[in-house]
Short mmCIF file of C-alpha atoms and ligand atoms in Angstrom, two decimals:
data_model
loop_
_atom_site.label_atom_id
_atom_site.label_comp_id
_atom_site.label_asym_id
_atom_site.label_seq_id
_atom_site.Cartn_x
_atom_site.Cartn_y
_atom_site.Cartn_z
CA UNK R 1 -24.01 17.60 24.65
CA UNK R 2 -21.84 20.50 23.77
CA UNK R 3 -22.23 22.36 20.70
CA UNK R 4 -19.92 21.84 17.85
CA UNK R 5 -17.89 24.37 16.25
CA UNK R 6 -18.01 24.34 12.64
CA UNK R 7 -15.03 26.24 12.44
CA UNK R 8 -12.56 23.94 14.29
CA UNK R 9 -13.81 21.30 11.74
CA UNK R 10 -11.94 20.41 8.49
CA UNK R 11 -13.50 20.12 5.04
CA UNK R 12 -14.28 16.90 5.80
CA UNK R 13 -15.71 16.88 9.23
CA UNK R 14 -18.25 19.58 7.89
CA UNK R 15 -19.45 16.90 5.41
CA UNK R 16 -19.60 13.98 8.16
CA UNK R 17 -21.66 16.83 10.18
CA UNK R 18 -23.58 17.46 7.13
CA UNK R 19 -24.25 13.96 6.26
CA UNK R 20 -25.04 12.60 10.15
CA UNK R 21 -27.58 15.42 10.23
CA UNK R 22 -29.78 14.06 7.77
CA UNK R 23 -29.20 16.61 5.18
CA UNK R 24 -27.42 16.52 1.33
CA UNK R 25 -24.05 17.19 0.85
CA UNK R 26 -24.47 20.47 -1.07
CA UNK R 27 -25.11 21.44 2.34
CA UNK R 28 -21.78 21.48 3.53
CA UNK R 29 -20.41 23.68 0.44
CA UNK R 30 -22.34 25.84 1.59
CA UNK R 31 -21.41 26.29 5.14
CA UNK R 32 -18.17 26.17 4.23
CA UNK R 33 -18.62 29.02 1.47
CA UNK R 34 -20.37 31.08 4.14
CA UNK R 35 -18.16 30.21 7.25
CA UNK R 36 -14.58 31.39 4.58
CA UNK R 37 -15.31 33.31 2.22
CA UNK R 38 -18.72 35.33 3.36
CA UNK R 39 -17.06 35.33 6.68
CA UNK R 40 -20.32 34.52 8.66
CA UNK R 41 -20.36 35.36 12.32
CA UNK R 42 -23.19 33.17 13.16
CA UNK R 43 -25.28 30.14 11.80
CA UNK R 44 -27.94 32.63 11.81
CA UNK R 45 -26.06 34.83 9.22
CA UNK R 46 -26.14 32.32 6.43
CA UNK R 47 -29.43 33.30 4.87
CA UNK R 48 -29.09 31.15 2.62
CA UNK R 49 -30.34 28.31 4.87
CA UNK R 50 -34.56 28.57 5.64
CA UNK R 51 -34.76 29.64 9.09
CA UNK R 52 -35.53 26.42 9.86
CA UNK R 53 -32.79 24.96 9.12
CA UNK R 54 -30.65 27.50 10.56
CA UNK R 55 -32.58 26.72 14.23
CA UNK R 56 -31.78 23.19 13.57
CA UNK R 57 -28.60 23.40 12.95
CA UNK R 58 -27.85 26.10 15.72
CA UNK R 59 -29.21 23.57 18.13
CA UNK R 60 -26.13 21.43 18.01
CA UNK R 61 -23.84 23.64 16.44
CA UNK R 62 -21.86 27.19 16.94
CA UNK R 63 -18.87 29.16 14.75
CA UNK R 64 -16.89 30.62 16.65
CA UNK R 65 -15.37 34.23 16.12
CA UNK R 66 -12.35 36.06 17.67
CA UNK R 67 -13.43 39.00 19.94
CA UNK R 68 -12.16 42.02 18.88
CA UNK R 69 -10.55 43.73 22.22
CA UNK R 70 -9.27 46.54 20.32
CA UNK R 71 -8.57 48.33 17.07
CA UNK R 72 -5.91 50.61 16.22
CA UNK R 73 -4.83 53.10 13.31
CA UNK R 74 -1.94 54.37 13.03
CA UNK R 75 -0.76 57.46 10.82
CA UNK R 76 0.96 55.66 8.33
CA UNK R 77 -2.83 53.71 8.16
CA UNK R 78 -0.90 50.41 9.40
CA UNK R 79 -3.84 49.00 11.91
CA UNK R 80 -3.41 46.36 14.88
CA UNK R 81 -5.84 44.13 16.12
CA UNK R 82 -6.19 42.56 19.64
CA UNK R 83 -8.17 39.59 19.69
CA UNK R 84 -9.85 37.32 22.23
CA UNK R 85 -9.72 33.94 22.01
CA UNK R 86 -12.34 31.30 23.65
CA UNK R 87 -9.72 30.83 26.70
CA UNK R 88 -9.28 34.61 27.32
CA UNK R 89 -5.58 34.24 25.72
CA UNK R 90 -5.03 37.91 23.21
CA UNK R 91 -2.80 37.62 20.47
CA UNK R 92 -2.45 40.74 17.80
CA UNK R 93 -2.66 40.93 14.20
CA UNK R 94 -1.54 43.87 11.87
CA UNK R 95 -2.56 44.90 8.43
CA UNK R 96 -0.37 46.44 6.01
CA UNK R 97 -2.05 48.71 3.41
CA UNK R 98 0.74 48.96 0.26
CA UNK R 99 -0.41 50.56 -3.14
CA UNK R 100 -1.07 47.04 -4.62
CA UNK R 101 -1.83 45.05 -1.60
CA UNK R 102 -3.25 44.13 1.74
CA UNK R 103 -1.15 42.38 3.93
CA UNK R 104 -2.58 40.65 6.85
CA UNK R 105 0.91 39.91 9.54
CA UNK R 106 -0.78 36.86 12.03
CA UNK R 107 -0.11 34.96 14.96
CA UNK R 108 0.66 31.12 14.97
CA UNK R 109 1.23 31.16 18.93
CA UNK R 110 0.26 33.48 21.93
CA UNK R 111 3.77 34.24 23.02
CA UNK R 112 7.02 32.50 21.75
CA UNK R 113 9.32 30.11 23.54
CA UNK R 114 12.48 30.90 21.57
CA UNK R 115 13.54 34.24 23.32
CA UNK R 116 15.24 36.08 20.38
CA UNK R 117 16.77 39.06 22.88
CA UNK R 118 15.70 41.95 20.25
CA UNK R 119 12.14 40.51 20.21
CA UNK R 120 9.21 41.90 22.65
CA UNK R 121 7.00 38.78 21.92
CA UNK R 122 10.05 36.35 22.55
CA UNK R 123 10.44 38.21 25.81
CA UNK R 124 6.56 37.03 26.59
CA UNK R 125 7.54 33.41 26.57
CA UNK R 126 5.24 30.62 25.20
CA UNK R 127 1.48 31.27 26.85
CA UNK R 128 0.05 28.29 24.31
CA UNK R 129 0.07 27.12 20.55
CA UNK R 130 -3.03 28.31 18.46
CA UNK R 131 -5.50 25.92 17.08
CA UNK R 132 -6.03 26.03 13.10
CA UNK R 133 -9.19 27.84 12.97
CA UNK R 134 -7.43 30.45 15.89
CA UNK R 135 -5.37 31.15 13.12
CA UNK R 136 -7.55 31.38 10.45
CA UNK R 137 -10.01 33.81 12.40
CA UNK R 138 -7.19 36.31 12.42
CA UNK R 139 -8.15 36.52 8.39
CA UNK R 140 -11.89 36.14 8.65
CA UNK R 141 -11.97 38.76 11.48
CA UNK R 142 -9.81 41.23 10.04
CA UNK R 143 -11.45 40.06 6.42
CA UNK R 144 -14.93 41.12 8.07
CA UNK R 145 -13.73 44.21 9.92
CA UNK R 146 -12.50 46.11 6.43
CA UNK R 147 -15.05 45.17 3.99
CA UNK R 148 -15.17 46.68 1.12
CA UNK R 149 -11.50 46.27 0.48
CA UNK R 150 -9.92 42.71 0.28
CA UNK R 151 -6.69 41.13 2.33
CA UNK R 152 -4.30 40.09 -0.79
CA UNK R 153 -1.38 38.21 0.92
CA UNK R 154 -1.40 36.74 3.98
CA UNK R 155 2.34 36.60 6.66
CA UNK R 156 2.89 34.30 9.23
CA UNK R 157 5.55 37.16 11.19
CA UNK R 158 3.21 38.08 13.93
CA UNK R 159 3.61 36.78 17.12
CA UNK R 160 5.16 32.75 17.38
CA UNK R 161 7.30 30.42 15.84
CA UNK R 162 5.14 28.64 13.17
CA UNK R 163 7.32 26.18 12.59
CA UNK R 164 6.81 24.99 16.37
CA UNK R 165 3.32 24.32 16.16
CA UNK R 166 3.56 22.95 12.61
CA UNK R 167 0.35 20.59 13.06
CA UNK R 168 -1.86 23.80 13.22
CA UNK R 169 -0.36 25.54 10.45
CA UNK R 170 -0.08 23.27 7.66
CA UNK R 171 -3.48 22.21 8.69
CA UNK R 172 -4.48 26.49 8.57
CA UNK R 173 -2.45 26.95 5.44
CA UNK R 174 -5.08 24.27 3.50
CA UNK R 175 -7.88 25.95 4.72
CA UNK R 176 -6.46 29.33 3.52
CA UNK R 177 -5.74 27.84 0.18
CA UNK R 178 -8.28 25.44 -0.44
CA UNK R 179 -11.32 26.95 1.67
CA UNK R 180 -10.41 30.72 1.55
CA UNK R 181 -9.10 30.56 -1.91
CA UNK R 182 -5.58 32.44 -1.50
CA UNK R 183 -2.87 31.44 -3.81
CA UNK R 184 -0.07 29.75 -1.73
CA UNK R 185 1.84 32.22 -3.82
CA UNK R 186 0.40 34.98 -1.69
CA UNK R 187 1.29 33.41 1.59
CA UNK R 188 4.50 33.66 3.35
CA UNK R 189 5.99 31.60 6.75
CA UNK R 190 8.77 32.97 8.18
CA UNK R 191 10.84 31.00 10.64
CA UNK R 192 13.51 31.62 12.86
CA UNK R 193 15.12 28.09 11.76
CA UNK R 194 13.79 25.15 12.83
CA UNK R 195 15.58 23.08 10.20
CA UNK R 196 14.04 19.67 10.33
CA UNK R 197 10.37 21.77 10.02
CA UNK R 198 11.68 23.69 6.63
CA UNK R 199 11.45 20.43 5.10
CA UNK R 200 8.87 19.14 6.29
CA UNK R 201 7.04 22.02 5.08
CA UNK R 202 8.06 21.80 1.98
CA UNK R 203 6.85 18.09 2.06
CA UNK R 204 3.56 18.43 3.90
CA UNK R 205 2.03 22.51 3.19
CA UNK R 206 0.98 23.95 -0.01
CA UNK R 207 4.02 25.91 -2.03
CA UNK R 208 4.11 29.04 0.22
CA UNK R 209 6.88 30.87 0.13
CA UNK R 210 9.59 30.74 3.27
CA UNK R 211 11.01 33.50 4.98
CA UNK R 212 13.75 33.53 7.29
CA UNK R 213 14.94 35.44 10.01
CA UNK R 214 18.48 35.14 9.55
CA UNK R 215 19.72 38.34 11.33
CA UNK R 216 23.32 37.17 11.59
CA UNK R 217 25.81 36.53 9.63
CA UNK R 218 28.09 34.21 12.49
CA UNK R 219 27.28 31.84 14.32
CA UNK R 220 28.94 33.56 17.64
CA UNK R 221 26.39 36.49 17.00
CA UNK R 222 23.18 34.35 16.44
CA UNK R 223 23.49 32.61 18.96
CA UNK R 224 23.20 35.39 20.92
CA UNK R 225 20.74 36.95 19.36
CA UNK R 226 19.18 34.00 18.49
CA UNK R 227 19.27 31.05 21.30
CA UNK R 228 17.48 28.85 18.95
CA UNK R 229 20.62 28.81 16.31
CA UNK R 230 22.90 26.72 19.46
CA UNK R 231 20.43 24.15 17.96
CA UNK R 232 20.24 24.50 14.51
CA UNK R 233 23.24 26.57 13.32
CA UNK R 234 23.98 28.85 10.01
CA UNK R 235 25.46 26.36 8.16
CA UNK R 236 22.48 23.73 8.82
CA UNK R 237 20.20 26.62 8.05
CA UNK R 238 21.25 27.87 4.69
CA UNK R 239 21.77 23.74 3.92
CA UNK R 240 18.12 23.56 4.64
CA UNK R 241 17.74 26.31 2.25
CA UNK R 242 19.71 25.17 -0.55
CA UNK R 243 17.21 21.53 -0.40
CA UNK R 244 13.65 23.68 0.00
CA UNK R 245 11.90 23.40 -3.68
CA UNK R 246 11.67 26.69 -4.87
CA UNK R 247 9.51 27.14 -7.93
CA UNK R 248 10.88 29.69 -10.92
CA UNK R 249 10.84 32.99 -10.17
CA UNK R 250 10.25 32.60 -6.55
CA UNK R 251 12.94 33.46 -3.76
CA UNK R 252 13.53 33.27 -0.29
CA UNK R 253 13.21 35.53 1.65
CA UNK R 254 16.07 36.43 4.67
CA UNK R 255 14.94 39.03 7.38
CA UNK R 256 17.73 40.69 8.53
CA UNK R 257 17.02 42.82 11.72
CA UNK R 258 19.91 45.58 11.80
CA UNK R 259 21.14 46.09 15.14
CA UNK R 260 23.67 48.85 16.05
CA UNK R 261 27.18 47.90 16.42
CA UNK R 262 25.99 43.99 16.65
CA UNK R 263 25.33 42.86 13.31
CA UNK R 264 25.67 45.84 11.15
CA UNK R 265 29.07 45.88 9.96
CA UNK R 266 30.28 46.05 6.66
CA UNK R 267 32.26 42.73 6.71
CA UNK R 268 28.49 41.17 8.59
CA UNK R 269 27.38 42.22 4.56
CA UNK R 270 30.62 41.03 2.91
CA UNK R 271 30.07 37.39 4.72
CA UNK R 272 26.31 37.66 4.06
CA UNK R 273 26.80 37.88 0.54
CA UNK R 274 28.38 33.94 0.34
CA UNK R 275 26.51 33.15 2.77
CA UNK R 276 23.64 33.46 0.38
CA UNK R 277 25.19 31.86 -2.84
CA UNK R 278 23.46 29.09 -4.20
CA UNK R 279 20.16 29.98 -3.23
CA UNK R 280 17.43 31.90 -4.68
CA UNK R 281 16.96 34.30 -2.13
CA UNK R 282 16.29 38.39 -1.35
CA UNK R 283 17.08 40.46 1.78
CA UNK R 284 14.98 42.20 4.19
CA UNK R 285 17.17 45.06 6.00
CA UNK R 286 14.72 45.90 8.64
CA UNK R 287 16.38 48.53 11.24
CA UNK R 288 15.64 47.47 14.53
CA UNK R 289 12.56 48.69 16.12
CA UNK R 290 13.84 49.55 19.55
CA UNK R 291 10.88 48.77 22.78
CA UNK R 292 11.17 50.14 26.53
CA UNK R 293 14.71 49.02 28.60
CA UNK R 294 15.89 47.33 25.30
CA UNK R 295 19.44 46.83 25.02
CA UNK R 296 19.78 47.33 21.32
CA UNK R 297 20.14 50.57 18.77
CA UNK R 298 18.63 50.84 15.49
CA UNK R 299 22.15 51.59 12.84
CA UNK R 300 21.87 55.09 11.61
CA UNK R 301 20.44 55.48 7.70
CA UNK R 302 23.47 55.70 6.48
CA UNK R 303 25.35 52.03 7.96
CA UNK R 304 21.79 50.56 6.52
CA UNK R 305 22.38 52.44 3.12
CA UNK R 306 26.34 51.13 2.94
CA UNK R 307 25.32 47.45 4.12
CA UNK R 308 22.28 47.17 1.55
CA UNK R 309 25.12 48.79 -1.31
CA UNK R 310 27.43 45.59 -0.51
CA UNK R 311 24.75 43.09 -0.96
CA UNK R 312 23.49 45.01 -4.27
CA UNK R 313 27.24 44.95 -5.55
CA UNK R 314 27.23 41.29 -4.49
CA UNK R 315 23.94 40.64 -6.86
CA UNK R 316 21.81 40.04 -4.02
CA UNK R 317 18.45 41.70 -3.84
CA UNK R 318 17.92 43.77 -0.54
CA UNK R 319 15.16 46.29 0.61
CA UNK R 320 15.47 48.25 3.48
CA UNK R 321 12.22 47.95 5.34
CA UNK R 322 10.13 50.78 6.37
CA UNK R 323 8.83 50.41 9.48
CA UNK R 324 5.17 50.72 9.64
CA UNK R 325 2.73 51.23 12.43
CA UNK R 326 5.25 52.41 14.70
CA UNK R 327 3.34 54.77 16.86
CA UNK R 328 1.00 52.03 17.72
CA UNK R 329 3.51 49.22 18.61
CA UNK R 330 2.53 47.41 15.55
CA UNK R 331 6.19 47.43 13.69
CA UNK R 332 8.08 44.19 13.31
CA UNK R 333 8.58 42.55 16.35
CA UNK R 334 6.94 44.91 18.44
CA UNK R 335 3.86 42.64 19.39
CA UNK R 336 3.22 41.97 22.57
CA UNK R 337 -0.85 41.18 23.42
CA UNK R 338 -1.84 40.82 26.80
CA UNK R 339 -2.41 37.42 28.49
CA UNK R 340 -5.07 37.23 30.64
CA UNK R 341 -6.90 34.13 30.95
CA UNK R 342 -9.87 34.78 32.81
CA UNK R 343 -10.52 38.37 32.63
CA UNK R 344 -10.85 41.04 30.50
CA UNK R 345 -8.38 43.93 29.97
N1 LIG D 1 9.05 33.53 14.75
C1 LIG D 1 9.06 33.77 13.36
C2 LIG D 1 7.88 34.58 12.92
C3 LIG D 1 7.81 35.98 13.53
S1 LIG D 1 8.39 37.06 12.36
C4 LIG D 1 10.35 34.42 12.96
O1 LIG D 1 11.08 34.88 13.83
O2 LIG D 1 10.65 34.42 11.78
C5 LIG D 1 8.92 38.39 13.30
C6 LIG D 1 9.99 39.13 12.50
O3 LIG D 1 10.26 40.35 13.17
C7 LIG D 1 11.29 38.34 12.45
O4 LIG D 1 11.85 38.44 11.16
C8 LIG D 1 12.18 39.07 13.45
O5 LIG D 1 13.52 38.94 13.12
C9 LIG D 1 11.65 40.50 13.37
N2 LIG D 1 11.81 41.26 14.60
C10 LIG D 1 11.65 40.83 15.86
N3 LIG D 1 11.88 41.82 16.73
C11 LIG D 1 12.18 42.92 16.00
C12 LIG D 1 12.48 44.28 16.34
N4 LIG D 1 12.50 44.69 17.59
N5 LIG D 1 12.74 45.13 15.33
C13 LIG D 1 12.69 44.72 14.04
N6 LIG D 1 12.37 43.48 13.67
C14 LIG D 1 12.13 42.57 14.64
FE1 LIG D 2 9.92 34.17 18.44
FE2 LIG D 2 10.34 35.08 15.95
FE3 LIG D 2 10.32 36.78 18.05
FE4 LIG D 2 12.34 35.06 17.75
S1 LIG D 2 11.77 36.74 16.35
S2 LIG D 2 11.24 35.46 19.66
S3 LIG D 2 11.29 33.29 16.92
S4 LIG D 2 8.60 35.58 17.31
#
């Protein structure tokens, strides 16, 4: 029979495991303490367990753990990880050091099938969705790799669409709540706009907070830009918006990738401003990062300055983004892990 592995199991598959293997329940609180929060690599790490009982149990069980394919700092102390999964499929994550935080930027797919043109993992295509626990390695991993110091919040803007394998992630984000113990209120899911999905989330996840990458201010423009807006366009986007709960004092968040001479104008600000009343919301100005034989231009400092002092004077919130972890292809949108099912790289 094949080994099971505790990690792809929920809460309450651990206990059935627990239970059918003859053992008390306590058991399973404490495999699933070691397995999320002690970040155990092996059933023969929990030494909690007699040795015993961890032969027994390694018998007919396994967890699983992301190979780490590569590691890399870069000045700004941004670092990217390449990860194997069990398939040979690599997908990257990046951690973000700030003064008061540690932001861990994950995967929810290997690839993307919605082809944003000013985005190096939409130019991948879709390679395959990740399973829950794929997604909640990223954490442990990462978790594991930088002990002492602790991941704080926790973005879904690495490589995917979230909202397009939805199953996986709402069933990741209640592990990373409710087994990993990180308030929803640390979490964010961006999406590019899958409407129906933003309610749905809202419905089915625990009260993360919702990004979106708006990056367009017509609907001409995003669909460019965007393919995936000929499907669900601005105005059924920001509608979607207006509905999500938002609890006080929380905000959604737009990303707004500035491309040169595309989406940068001052009018692009001016229409981005109503676009926006009505809902709770702040602005990410992140200046493109530009990737080999890429059409696009990042706006000079200046047309970024001048578009964030329209929103301002329109009482929206907007940061400009720094980029971080440019030098080692880590920045927004830059993440592009090898596929290669099969082999190693
Ligand atoms: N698919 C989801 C989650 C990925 S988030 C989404 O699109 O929201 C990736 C973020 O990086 C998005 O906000 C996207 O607009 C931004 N991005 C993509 N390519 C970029 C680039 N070359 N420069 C700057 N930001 C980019
Ligand atoms: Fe996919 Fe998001 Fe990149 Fe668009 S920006 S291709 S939705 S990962």
């Amino acid at each position: 029979m094949p080994k099971i592995n505790l990690k792809a199991l929920s809460k309450q598959e651990v206990e059935s495991f627990i239970k059918e293997s003859g053992l008390p329940a306590f058991r399973a609180k404490q495999l699933i303490h070691w397995i999320y929060e002690r970040y155990a690599c092996s059933i023969q790490d929990i030494t909690e367990f007699s040795k015993d009982l961890r032969d027994a149990l390694s018998d007919k069980a396994y967890i699983s753990n992301h190979v780490l394919l590569d590691r890399q700092i870069s000045k700004d102390g941004t670092e990217k990880f390449l990860f194997e999964l069990e398939d040979k499929a690599t997908i990257e994550s990046v951690l973000i050091s700030e003064e008061d935080r540690i932001t861990l930027c994950i995967s929810s797919q290997a690839g993307c099938a919605l082809g944003c043109v000013f985005c190096l993992t939409g130019k991948l295509g879709l390679k395959r969705n990740l399973k829950a626990h794929e997604i909640i390695d990223q954490i442990i991993n990462a978790s594991r790799l930088i002990l002492p110091r602790r991941i704080t919040n926790i973005v879904f803007m690495g490589m995917g669409e979230p909202l397009l394998n939805f199953e996986n992630v709402v069933d990741a984000l209640w592990r990373i709540t409710g087994l990993m113990k990180i308030s929803p209120r640390r979490i964010t899911v961006s999406t590019a706009g899958i409407v129906p999905k933003i309610k749905e989330l809202a419905e089915k996840a625990p009260m993360v907070n919702l990004a979106i990458s708006l990056n367009a201010t017509t609907d001409k423009v995003r669909n460019y830009i965007m393919p995936v807006n000929k499907m669900y366009p601005l105005k059924k986007l920001l509608d979607a918006c207006r509905e999500f709960p938002i609890p006080p004092r929380r905000r959604i968040t737009f990303e707004y990738v500035m491309l040169k001479g595309i989406n940068d104008t001052l009018e692009d600000a001016k229409r981005l401003v109503n676009l926006l009343k009505g809902i709770p919301s702040k602005v990410n100005l992140i200046p493109f990062n530009p990737f080999e034989n890429c059409e696009f231009k990042r706006p000079d400092d200046e047309a970024v300055l001048r578009f964030q002092q329209i929103l301002v004077d329109g009482n929206v919130i907007a940061l400009i983004r720094k980029s971080k972890g440019q030098d080692i292809l880590a920045a927004c949108g830059q993440l592009k892990a090898k596929y290669t099912y099969g082999r190693k790289i």
